[in-house]
Short mmCIF file of C-alpha atoms in Angstrom, two decimals:
data_model
loop_
_atom_site.label_atom_id
_atom_site.label_comp_id
_atom_site.label_asym_id
_atom_site.label_seq_id
_atom_site.Cartn_x
_atom_site.Cartn_y
_atom_site.Cartn_z
CA MET A 251 -20.12 -158.14 50.89
CA THR A 252 -19.55 -154.39 51.40
CA ASP A 253 -15.92 -154.22 50.34
CA ARG A 254 -14.58 -150.90 51.63
CA TYR A 255 -12.36 -148.79 49.43
CA SER A 256 -9.47 -148.00 51.72
CA ALA A 257 -8.08 -144.92 49.99
CA ALA A 258 -9.94 -141.61 50.07
CA HIS A 259 -9.40 -141.04 46.35
CA SER A 260 -11.47 -144.16 45.69
CA TRP A 261 -14.51 -142.10 46.67
CA ALA A 262 -13.81 -139.41 44.10
CA ASP A 263 -16.19 -140.72 41.42
CA LEU A 264 -19.35 -142.46 42.64
CA ARG A 265 -21.11 -142.53 39.29
CA ASN A 266 -22.19 -146.00 38.23
CA ARG A 267 -21.74 -147.15 41.83
CA VAL A 268 -23.99 -148.49 44.56
CA VAL A 269 -23.12 -146.71 47.78
CA ALA A 270 -23.87 -148.01 51.27
CA GLY A 271 -24.03 -145.46 54.06
CA ASP A 272 -25.93 -143.74 56.83
CA TRP A 273 -28.23 -141.32 55.01
CA PHE A 274 -30.26 -138.48 56.54
CA HIS A 275 -32.74 -136.26 54.72
CA ALA A 276 -35.87 -134.25 55.52
CA PRO A 277 -38.28 -134.50 52.59
CA SER A 278 -40.80 -132.19 54.29
CA PRO A 279 -40.75 -129.72 57.22
CA GLY A 280 -40.32 -131.48 60.55
CA ARG A 281 -40.01 -134.94 58.99
CA LEU A 282 -36.67 -136.72 59.24
CA GLU A 283 -35.83 -139.94 57.45
CA ARG A 284 -32.73 -141.96 58.29
CA MET A 285 -31.57 -144.84 56.10
CA GLU A 286 -28.90 -146.51 58.20
CA GLY A 287 -27.11 -149.04 56.01
CA GLY A 288 -29.23 -147.98 53.05
CA LEU A 289 -28.09 -148.32 49.47
CA VAL A 290 -28.09 -145.49 46.94
CA GLU A 291 -27.43 -146.32 43.29
CA ILE A 292 -25.99 -143.52 41.18
CA GLY A 293 -26.21 -143.48 37.38
CA ALA A 294 -23.65 -142.39 34.82
CA ASP A 295 -25.27 -138.94 34.73
CA GLY A 296 -24.77 -138.38 38.47
CA ARG A 297 -28.43 -138.79 39.34
CA ILE A 298 -29.83 -141.24 41.84
CA VAL A 299 -31.27 -144.31 40.11
CA ALA A 300 -32.58 -146.23 43.12
CA VAL A 301 -32.71 -146.07 46.91
CA CYS A 302 -32.98 -149.23 49.01
CA HIS A 303 -33.53 -149.21 52.78
CA ALA A 304 -31.68 -151.76 54.90
CA GLY A 305 -33.94 -154.71 55.59
CA SER A 306 -36.17 -153.94 52.65
CA GLU A 307 -36.96 -156.38 49.89
CA GLY A 308 -34.15 -156.41 47.41
CA HIS A 309 -31.53 -154.79 49.66
CA ARG A 310 -29.41 -157.92 50.03
CA ALA A 311 -29.76 -158.80 46.34
CA MET A 312 -28.75 -155.30 45.27
CA ALA A 313 -25.71 -155.34 47.56
CA ARG A 314 -24.58 -158.77 46.35
CA ALA A 315 -25.00 -157.88 42.69
CA ALA A 316 -23.10 -154.63 43.13
CA ALA A 317 -20.31 -156.34 45.07
CA ARG A 318 -19.91 -159.04 42.40
CA ALA A 319 -19.67 -156.33 39.74
CA GLY A 320 -17.14 -154.34 41.78
CA ARG A 321 -19.58 -151.44 42.03
CA LEU A 322 -20.24 -151.42 45.78
CA VAL A 323 -18.74 -148.64 47.90
CA THR A 324 -19.23 -148.14 51.63
CA LEU A 325 -19.02 -144.65 53.11
CA ASP A 326 -18.83 -144.13 56.86
CA GLY A 327 -19.93 -140.99 58.66
CA LEU A 328 -23.22 -139.14 58.19
CA MET A 329 -24.38 -138.48 54.64
CA ILE A 330 -26.72 -135.52 54.10
CA PRO A 331 -27.92 -133.76 50.93
CA GLY A 332 -25.81 -130.86 49.72
CA LEU A 333 -26.91 -127.50 51.11
CA VAL A 334 -28.81 -124.91 49.05
CA ASP A 335 -28.07 -121.22 49.65
CA LEU A 336 -30.85 -119.10 48.19
CA HIS A 337 -29.27 -115.68 48.67
CA VAL A 338 -25.60 -114.86 48.05
CA HIS A 339 -24.19 -111.49 47.02
CA ALA A 340 -21.08 -112.88 45.36
CA PRO A 341 -19.21 -109.56 44.94
CA GLN A 342 -19.67 -108.80 48.64
CA TYR A 343 -17.51 -111.73 49.77
CA PRO A 344 -14.51 -109.44 50.53
CA GLN A 345 -16.91 -107.38 52.67
CA LEU A 346 -17.92 -110.28 54.91
CA GLY A 347 -18.02 -109.10 58.54
CA LYS A 348 -17.39 -105.43 57.73
CA GLY A 349 -19.53 -102.37 58.39
CA LEU A 350 -22.30 -104.23 60.19
CA ASP A 351 -22.77 -101.41 62.70
CA GLN A 352 -24.45 -99.27 60.02
CA PRO A 353 -28.12 -99.19 58.95
CA LEU A 354 -28.84 -100.91 55.63
CA GLU A 355 -29.16 -97.80 53.47
CA VAL A 356 -25.87 -96.41 54.84
CA TRP A 357 -24.09 -99.78 54.58
CA LEU A 358 -25.02 -100.04 50.91
CA GLN A 359 -23.83 -96.56 49.98
CA ARG A 360 -20.67 -96.51 52.10
CA TYR A 361 -19.42 -100.07 51.74
CA THR A 362 -21.30 -102.19 49.22
CA PHE A 363 -21.64 -100.04 46.11
CA PRO A 364 -17.97 -98.92 46.12
CA LEU A 365 -16.86 -102.54 46.51
CA GLU A 366 -19.18 -103.81 43.79
CA ALA A 367 -17.91 -101.09 41.44
CA ARG A 368 -14.45 -102.72 41.63
CA TYR A 369 -15.76 -105.65 39.60
CA ALA A 370 -15.22 -103.61 36.47
CA ASP A 371 -11.81 -105.28 36.84
CA ARG A 372 -12.37 -108.76 35.43
CA LEU A 373 -9.21 -110.19 37.01
CA PHE A 374 -10.34 -109.01 40.45
CA ALA A 375 -13.70 -110.68 39.85
CA ARG A 376 -12.04 -113.91 38.76
CA HIS A 377 -9.87 -114.00 41.91
CA VAL A 378 -12.77 -113.37 44.30
CA TYR A 379 -15.28 -115.63 42.61
CA ARG A 380 -13.02 -118.66 42.33
CA ARG A 381 -12.22 -118.39 46.03
CA LEU A 382 -15.88 -117.86 46.96
CA VAL A 383 -17.15 -120.88 45.04
CA ALA A 384 -14.41 -123.12 46.43
CA ASP A 385 -15.09 -121.95 49.99
CA LEU A 386 -18.85 -122.48 49.72
CA LEU A 387 -18.41 -125.96 48.27
CA ALA A 388 -16.00 -126.85 51.06
CA GLY A 389 -18.73 -125.91 53.55
CA GLY A 390 -21.27 -128.15 51.83
CA THR A 391 -23.10 -125.54 49.72
CA THR A 392 -23.61 -127.44 46.48
CA THR A 393 -26.28 -125.09 45.02
CA ALA A 394 -26.36 -121.29 45.24
CA LEU A 395 -28.54 -118.47 43.97
CA TYR A 396 -26.18 -115.58 43.24
CA PHE A 397 -26.52 -111.84 42.88
CA ALA A 398 -23.49 -110.62 40.93
CA SER A 399 -22.47 -107.03 40.22
CA ARG A 400 -23.77 -104.96 37.28
CA HIS A 401 -20.73 -105.84 35.14
CA VAL A 402 -21.28 -108.30 32.31
CA GLU A 403 -17.74 -109.70 32.15
CA ALA A 404 -17.46 -110.11 35.91
CA THR A 405 -20.82 -111.85 36.08
CA CYS A 406 -19.68 -114.23 33.35
CA GLU A 407 -16.60 -114.94 35.49
CA LEU A 408 -18.89 -116.00 38.34
CA ALA A 409 -20.80 -118.36 36.05
CA ASP A 410 -17.50 -119.75 34.75
CA ALA A 411 -16.22 -120.34 38.29
CA CYS A 412 -19.36 -122.31 39.20
CA ILE A 413 -19.16 -124.43 36.05
CA ALA A 414 -15.46 -125.17 36.55
CA ALA A 415 -15.97 -126.21 40.17
CA ARG A 416 -19.23 -128.10 39.48
CA GLN A 417 -21.40 -126.04 41.78
CA ARG A 418 -25.04 -125.75 40.75
CA ALA A 419 -25.94 -122.11 40.52
CA LEU A 420 -28.30 -119.48 39.25
CA VAL A 421 -26.34 -116.36 38.42
CA GLY A 422 -27.86 -112.92 37.90
CA ARG A 423 -26.28 -109.68 36.76
CA VAL A 424 -27.76 -107.10 39.14
CA VAL A 425 -29.95 -104.39 37.53
CA MET A 426 -30.23 -100.91 39.04
CA ASP A 427 -31.05 -97.68 37.19
CA ASN A 428 -32.86 -95.36 39.63
CA PRO A 429 -30.73 -92.19 39.98
CA GLY A 430 -32.50 -91.35 43.23
CA GLN A 431 -31.23 -94.48 44.98
CA CYS A 432 -28.14 -95.59 43.02
CA PRO A 433 -24.82 -93.71 42.97
CA ASP A 434 -23.70 -92.10 39.73
CA PHE A 435 -20.67 -94.40 39.52
CA TYR A 436 -22.74 -97.57 39.88
CA ARG A 437 -25.97 -97.74 37.92
CA ASP A 438 -27.36 -98.58 34.50
CA ALA A 439 -27.58 -95.57 32.24
CA SER A 440 -30.86 -96.68 30.69
CA VAL A 441 -33.44 -99.44 30.49
CA ALA A 442 -31.96 -100.52 27.19
CA GLU A 443 -28.51 -100.90 28.76
CA GLY A 444 -29.85 -102.94 31.67
CA LEU A 445 -31.78 -105.28 29.38
CA ALA A 446 -28.92 -105.71 26.92
CA ALA A 447 -26.48 -106.54 29.70
CA THR A 448 -28.89 -109.03 31.26
CA ARG A 449 -29.37 -110.75 27.90
CA ALA A 450 -25.60 -110.85 27.32
CA VAL A 451 -25.00 -112.69 30.58
CA ALA A 452 -27.82 -115.14 29.86
CA ALA A 453 -26.40 -115.82 26.41
CA HIS A 454 -22.95 -116.51 27.85
CA ILE A 455 -24.36 -118.96 30.39
CA GLU A 456 -26.58 -120.77 27.93
CA SER A 457 -23.86 -121.11 25.27
CA HIS A 458 -21.02 -122.14 27.60
CA PRO A 459 -19.63 -125.38 26.15
CA ALA A 460 -19.02 -126.97 29.56
CA ASN A 461 -22.23 -125.84 31.24
CA ASP A 462 -24.37 -128.99 30.84
CA GLY A 463 -27.04 -127.64 33.16
CA TRP A 464 -24.79 -126.54 36.04
CA VAL A 465 -25.62 -122.83 35.81
CA ARG A 466 -28.77 -120.96 34.79
CA PRO A 467 -29.40 -117.23 34.30
CA VAL A 468 -31.71 -115.30 36.59
CA VAL A 469 -33.36 -111.89 36.10
CA THR A 470 -32.13 -109.73 38.99
CA PRO A 471 -33.59 -106.32 39.80
CA ARG A 472 -31.66 -105.41 42.94
CA PHE A 473 -34.80 -104.30 44.76
CA LEU A 474 -37.68 -101.94 44.15
CA PRO A 475 -35.89 -98.76 45.30
CA SER A 476 -32.99 -99.32 42.88
CA CYS A 477 -35.11 -99.62 39.72
CA THR A 478 -37.33 -97.24 37.79
CA ASP A 479 -40.86 -98.27 36.83
CA ASP A 480 -39.80 -98.67 33.21
CA MET A 481 -36.97 -101.00 34.20
CA LEU A 482 -39.21 -103.12 36.43
CA ARG A 483 -41.77 -103.40 33.65
CA ALA A 484 -39.12 -104.36 31.09
CA LEU A 485 -37.60 -106.99 33.40
CA GLY A 486 -41.04 -108.47 34.02
CA ASP A 487 -41.55 -108.74 30.27
CA LEU A 488 -38.11 -110.34 29.88
CA ALA A 489 -38.81 -112.90 32.60
CA GLY A 490 -42.07 -113.82 30.90
CA GLU A 491 -40.38 -114.07 27.53
CA CYS A 492 -37.48 -116.29 28.59
CA GLY A 493 -39.11 -118.21 31.44
CA CYS A 494 -36.08 -117.37 33.59
CA HIS A 495 -35.96 -117.32 37.35
CA VAL A 496 -36.33 -113.95 39.08
CA GLN A 497 -34.62 -112.85 42.28
CA THR A 498 -34.88 -109.64 44.23
CA HIS A 499 -35.16 -108.28 47.75
CA CYS A 500 -38.57 -107.85 49.30
CA ALA A 501 -39.77 -105.92 52.37
CA GLU A 502 -36.44 -106.46 54.08
CA SER A 503 -36.52 -103.60 56.59
CA ASP A 504 -38.74 -100.81 57.88
CA TRP A 505 -37.02 -98.44 55.46
CA ALA A 506 -37.41 -100.72 52.43
CA ARG A 507 -41.03 -101.56 53.23
CA ASP A 508 -41.98 -97.92 53.82
CA TYR A 509 -40.18 -96.78 50.65
CA GLY A 510 -42.14 -99.17 48.48
CA GLN A 511 -45.46 -98.33 50.09
CA ALA A 512 -44.87 -94.58 49.66
CA ARG A 513 -43.74 -94.86 46.05
CA PHE A 514 -46.16 -97.44 44.68
CA GLY A 515 -49.08 -97.37 47.12
CA HIS A 516 -48.87 -101.15 47.45
CA SER A 517 -46.79 -103.70 49.31
CA ASP A 518 -43.58 -104.95 47.74
CA VAL A 519 -45.23 -108.28 46.89
CA GLU A 520 -48.22 -106.63 45.21
CA THR A 521 -45.92 -104.26 43.31
CA LEU A 522 -43.71 -107.05 42.00
CA ASP A 523 -46.82 -108.90 40.87
CA ARG A 524 -48.05 -105.84 38.97
CA PHE A 525 -44.76 -105.71 37.08
CA GLY A 526 -44.89 -109.40 36.17
CA LEU A 527 -42.03 -110.29 38.51
CA LEU A 528 -43.93 -112.59 40.88
CA THR A 529 -43.96 -116.06 39.33
CA ARG A 530 -43.38 -119.72 40.08
CA HIS A 531 -39.69 -119.01 39.42
CA THR A 532 -39.39 -115.99 41.76
CA VAL A 533 -37.28 -116.05 44.93
CA LEU A 534 -37.76 -113.08 47.26
CA ALA A 535 -34.97 -112.45 49.73
CA HIS A 536 -35.87 -111.63 53.34
CA SER A 537 -39.58 -110.69 53.12
CA ASN A 538 -39.67 -109.92 56.85
CA PHE A 539 -42.57 -107.51 56.60
CA ILE A 540 -44.89 -109.38 54.28
CA THR A 541 -48.51 -109.59 55.41
CA GLY A 542 -50.96 -112.46 55.44
CA SER A 543 -52.44 -111.25 52.15
CA ASP A 544 -48.93 -111.04 50.69
CA MET A 545 -48.37 -114.65 51.69
CA ASP A 546 -51.63 -115.68 50.06
CA LEU A 547 -50.60 -113.97 46.82
CA MET A 548 -47.15 -115.56 46.92
CA ALA A 549 -48.67 -118.99 47.48
CA ARG A 550 -51.01 -118.50 44.51
CA ARG A 551 -48.15 -117.46 42.25
CA GLY A 552 -45.80 -120.14 43.60
CA ALA A 553 -43.09 -117.62 44.57
CA ALA A 554 -40.57 -118.53 47.27
CA VAL A 555 -38.78 -116.77 50.12
CA ALA A 556 -35.05 -116.87 50.80
CA HIS A 557 -35.09 -116.67 54.59
CA CYS A 558 -31.84 -115.13 55.84
CA PRO A 559 -32.08 -115.23 59.63
CA LEU A 560 -28.53 -114.19 60.45
CA SER A 561 -28.38 -111.09 58.27
CA ASN A 562 -31.91 -110.22 59.36
CA ALA A 563 -30.54 -109.75 62.88
CA TRP A 564 -28.38 -106.91 61.54
CA PHE A 565 -30.52 -105.21 58.91
CA ALA A 566 -34.14 -106.35 58.88
CA ASN A 567 -35.55 -104.77 62.09
CA ALA A 568 -37.76 -107.82 62.67
CA VAL A 569 -37.93 -111.62 62.57
CA PHE A 570 -39.38 -113.22 59.45
CA PRO A 571 -42.66 -115.05 60.33
CA LEU A 572 -41.40 -118.38 59.02
CA ARG A 573 -43.99 -120.66 60.59
CA ALA A 574 -46.85 -118.46 59.38
CA ALA A 575 -45.46 -118.47 55.82
CA LEU A 576 -45.11 -122.26 55.79
CA GLU A 577 -48.65 -122.68 57.09
CA LYS A 578 -49.87 -120.41 54.28
CA GLY A 579 -48.22 -122.69 51.73
CA VAL A 580 -45.37 -120.34 50.81
CA ARG A 581 -42.24 -122.14 49.62
CA VAL A 582 -39.24 -121.23 51.77
CA GLY A 583 -35.52 -121.97 51.71
CA LEU A 584 -32.56 -120.49 53.55
CA GLY A 585 -29.86 -118.02 52.58
CA THR A 586 -26.67 -116.66 54.14
CA ASP A 587 -27.02 -113.24 52.47
CA ILE A 588 -23.28 -112.86 52.08
CA ALA A 589 -22.31 -110.24 53.22
CA GLY A 590 -25.32 -108.95 55.18
CA GLY A 591 -24.36 -111.27 58.02
CA PRO A 592 -20.90 -112.25 59.30
CA SER A 593 -20.98 -115.89 58.17
CA ALA A 594 -21.02 -117.75 54.84
CA SER A 595 -22.05 -121.00 56.54
CA MET A 596 -25.36 -122.68 55.80
CA MET A 597 -24.87 -124.57 59.07
CA GLY A 598 -24.95 -121.17 60.73
CA ALA A 599 -28.09 -120.27 58.77
CA MET A 600 -29.85 -123.41 60.07
CA ARG A 601 -28.82 -122.69 63.65
CA MET A 602 -29.99 -119.08 63.45
CA THR A 603 -33.28 -120.17 61.85
CA VAL A 604 -34.15 -122.08 65.00
CA ALA A 605 -32.91 -119.33 67.32
CA ALA A 606 -34.80 -116.56 65.50
CA SER A 607 -38.03 -118.56 65.54
CA ARG A 608 -37.69 -118.95 69.31
CA MET A 609 -37.16 -115.21 69.69
CA LEU A 610 -40.30 -114.52 67.69
CA ARG A 611 -42.27 -117.05 69.73
CA ASP A 612 -41.15 -115.73 73.11
CA GLY A 613 -40.44 -112.08 72.34
CA VAL A 614 -37.33 -110.19 73.35
CA ASP A 615 -38.40 -107.25 75.57
CA PRO A 616 -38.14 -108.31 79.23
CA ASP A 617 -40.22 -105.30 80.35
CA ARG A 618 -43.31 -106.69 78.63
CA PRO A 619 -45.47 -109.36 80.30
CA ALA A 620 -44.70 -112.86 79.05
CA ALA A 621 -48.20 -113.25 77.60
CA GLU A 622 -47.71 -110.13 75.45
CA ARG A 623 -44.04 -110.48 74.62
CA GLY A 624 -43.99 -112.81 71.62
CA ARG A 625 -45.97 -114.59 68.94
CA PRO A 626 -46.95 -118.06 70.22
CA GLY A 627 -46.55 -120.99 67.84
CA SER A 628 -43.84 -119.34 65.74
CA ASP A 629 -40.96 -121.66 66.58
CA VAL A 630 -39.49 -124.34 64.30
CA ASP A 631 -37.14 -127.20 65.12
CA MET A 632 -33.77 -128.11 63.62
CA ILE A 633 -35.30 -130.79 61.41
CA THR A 634 -37.45 -128.13 59.74
CA ALA A 635 -34.42 -125.86 59.36
CA PHE A 636 -32.54 -128.82 57.80
CA HIS A 637 -35.40 -129.35 55.36
CA LEU A 638 -35.32 -125.68 54.36
CA ALA A 639 -31.56 -125.79 53.77
CA THR A 640 -31.85 -128.86 51.52
CA ALA A 641 -35.13 -130.02 49.99
CA GLY A 642 -36.86 -126.70 50.67
CA GLY A 643 -34.19 -124.80 48.78
CA GLY A 644 -34.36 -127.30 45.94
CA ASP A 645 -38.13 -126.90 45.74
CA ALA A 646 -37.80 -123.10 45.73
CA LEU A 647 -35.58 -123.36 42.64
CA ASP A 648 -37.49 -126.27 41.06
CA LEU A 649 -34.26 -128.26 41.03
CA PRO A 650 -34.03 -132.00 41.77
CA VAL A 651 -31.73 -131.62 44.78
CA GLY A 652 -32.06 -131.98 48.53
CA ARG A 653 -33.48 -135.49 48.86
CA PHE A 654 -32.26 -139.07 48.50
CA ALA A 655 -34.74 -140.24 45.91
CA PRO A 656 -34.67 -141.49 42.31
CA GLY A 657 -34.14 -138.67 39.83
CA GLN A 658 -32.37 -136.40 42.31
CA HIS A 659 -28.82 -135.25 41.67
CA PHE A 660 -26.27 -136.97 43.91
CA ASP A 661 -25.15 -133.77 45.63
CA VAL A 662 -23.99 -134.87 49.06
CA LEU A 663 -22.05 -133.70 52.10
CA ARG A 664 -20.23 -136.24 54.30
CA ILE A 665 -19.88 -135.35 57.98
CA ASP A 666 -17.22 -137.31 59.89
CA PRO A 667 -17.89 -137.23 63.66
CA ASP A 668 -14.35 -138.46 64.35
CA ALA A 669 -12.46 -136.08 62.08
CA PRO A 670 -9.22 -134.70 63.50
CA LEU A 671 -9.75 -131.19 64.88
CA GLY A 672 -13.52 -131.68 64.56
CA THR A 673 -15.92 -130.36 67.17
CA MET A 674 -18.54 -133.14 67.21
CA ARG A 675 -18.81 -135.54 70.14
CA LEU A 676 -21.08 -138.57 70.11
CA TRP A 677 -21.82 -140.81 73.08
CA GLY A 678 -23.59 -143.75 71.47
CA ASP A 679 -27.08 -143.23 72.86
CA GLU A 680 -28.42 -140.64 70.40
CA SER A 681 -31.78 -141.03 68.70
CA ASP A 682 -31.96 -140.39 64.95
CA GLU A 683 -33.12 -136.83 65.58
CA ASP A 684 -30.49 -136.18 68.24
CA LEU A 685 -27.71 -137.61 66.08
CA LEU A 686 -28.50 -135.31 63.17
CA ALA A 687 -29.12 -132.31 65.44
CA THR A 688 -25.76 -132.87 67.13
CA ALA A 689 -24.10 -132.84 63.71
CA LEU A 690 -25.91 -129.73 62.52
CA TYR A 691 -25.37 -127.79 65.74
CA THR A 692 -21.79 -128.81 66.55
CA ALA A 693 -19.99 -129.89 63.37
CA SER A 694 -17.23 -127.57 62.19
CA ARG A 695 -15.49 -127.27 58.82
CA ALA A 696 -13.08 -130.01 59.92
CA ASN A 697 -15.99 -132.45 60.21
CA MET A 698 -17.13 -131.74 56.63
CA THR A 699 -14.67 -133.97 54.86
CA HIS A 700 -16.17 -134.78 51.45
CA VAL A 701 -18.59 -133.04 49.09
CA TRP A 702 -19.96 -134.53 45.88
CA THR A 703 -21.93 -132.86 43.10
CA GLY A 704 -23.40 -135.08 40.41
CA GLY A 705 -21.55 -138.03 41.94
CA LEU A 706 -18.10 -136.43 41.57
CA GLN A 707 -16.11 -135.23 44.56
CA THR A 708 -15.43 -131.50 44.50
CA GLY A 709 -12.00 -129.92 44.87
CA GLN A 710 -11.94 -129.91 48.68
CA ALA A 711 -11.07 -133.00 50.70
#
């Protein structure tokens, strides 16, 4: 009844199919659902039409009807939603793992800005971006929120690379015009130039003949220090006019937080709100130093946080209060922050999310008494981290990804526990939670054998 397609290429196009498999998703923090032997029907548009749990009414009838029509496919391994990376500096990919011994403000001036300036060369941008998108897809990242460089043509190359590879993406040409914080060789000459360039990228994305919803533009002030008041105000007006998403950095480090407070007399969150940049479509990277009142304001506006636990260990000076933000109703997803940390892996981001929350709960200074060392109740489990990397990221972007439910895009990562050269080991006695946690903690790239976006397998295999 569940005729298996024997050749791997038979899995390449799952549109108009009914797929049987072992499905795991976390529709809310801390809540895992497993559908062992469940059926997922995928429509011609690559969206999920129906989901049927094994043993449920209609499961057997659906399987028989699909088998008779030659539409039934069985996938082995663990099937999880594609991963959503909410914070990627695409031009920094060649910088991954370099210069991490420097403080943030030095790292930017010495390493990042000179590298990003190289993207004036469109062919260099094309080479890097095609490799970046392919590598992220191979690791299961099916949706990404990208900072590009300040170059229009290079940013268009990034959008083109995502469309060609069928990776969902929001792509933003970075805006920076403050001569006090941006080098002479790498900044917008005027507000008019920054706005015109941002509009040009958006027009390219929206008019691309092959786009079909894969890529969207995003208004991208680099962060408060890099932009003048006039630029921030103009970008807020543009975001309101076009209804675009907004991304920027927020209260990432002691230096960044103190700079904003000294310049504006308000927190980063309050300042962004005053400029019209804090909306339902805003994603704020890092946000380590936001206060309880900041969280309340973010929750009212519907803004989200891109929590980047690995890069925070290098540059943020503190652990983001994830549990407190979730309890305040702030939407949160995860990001790698390429290249602020040494890994482009969303698996690594999930693992570090759990570790960082434990550090915040317990504290890290052994000279302090245990009762005074940490912040009790701050820890999260791997299921919550998995939610943030999938459904949480989808929610932050208002995209129908991250869950196995009707209307969601069939963006899926297959994990094969028995893959050659893989690092997973199963012993047959795992609970649902332990089985998924083992995969998320121990799977390597070799275990990630297939990735689909919109029901079509991506270029890796």
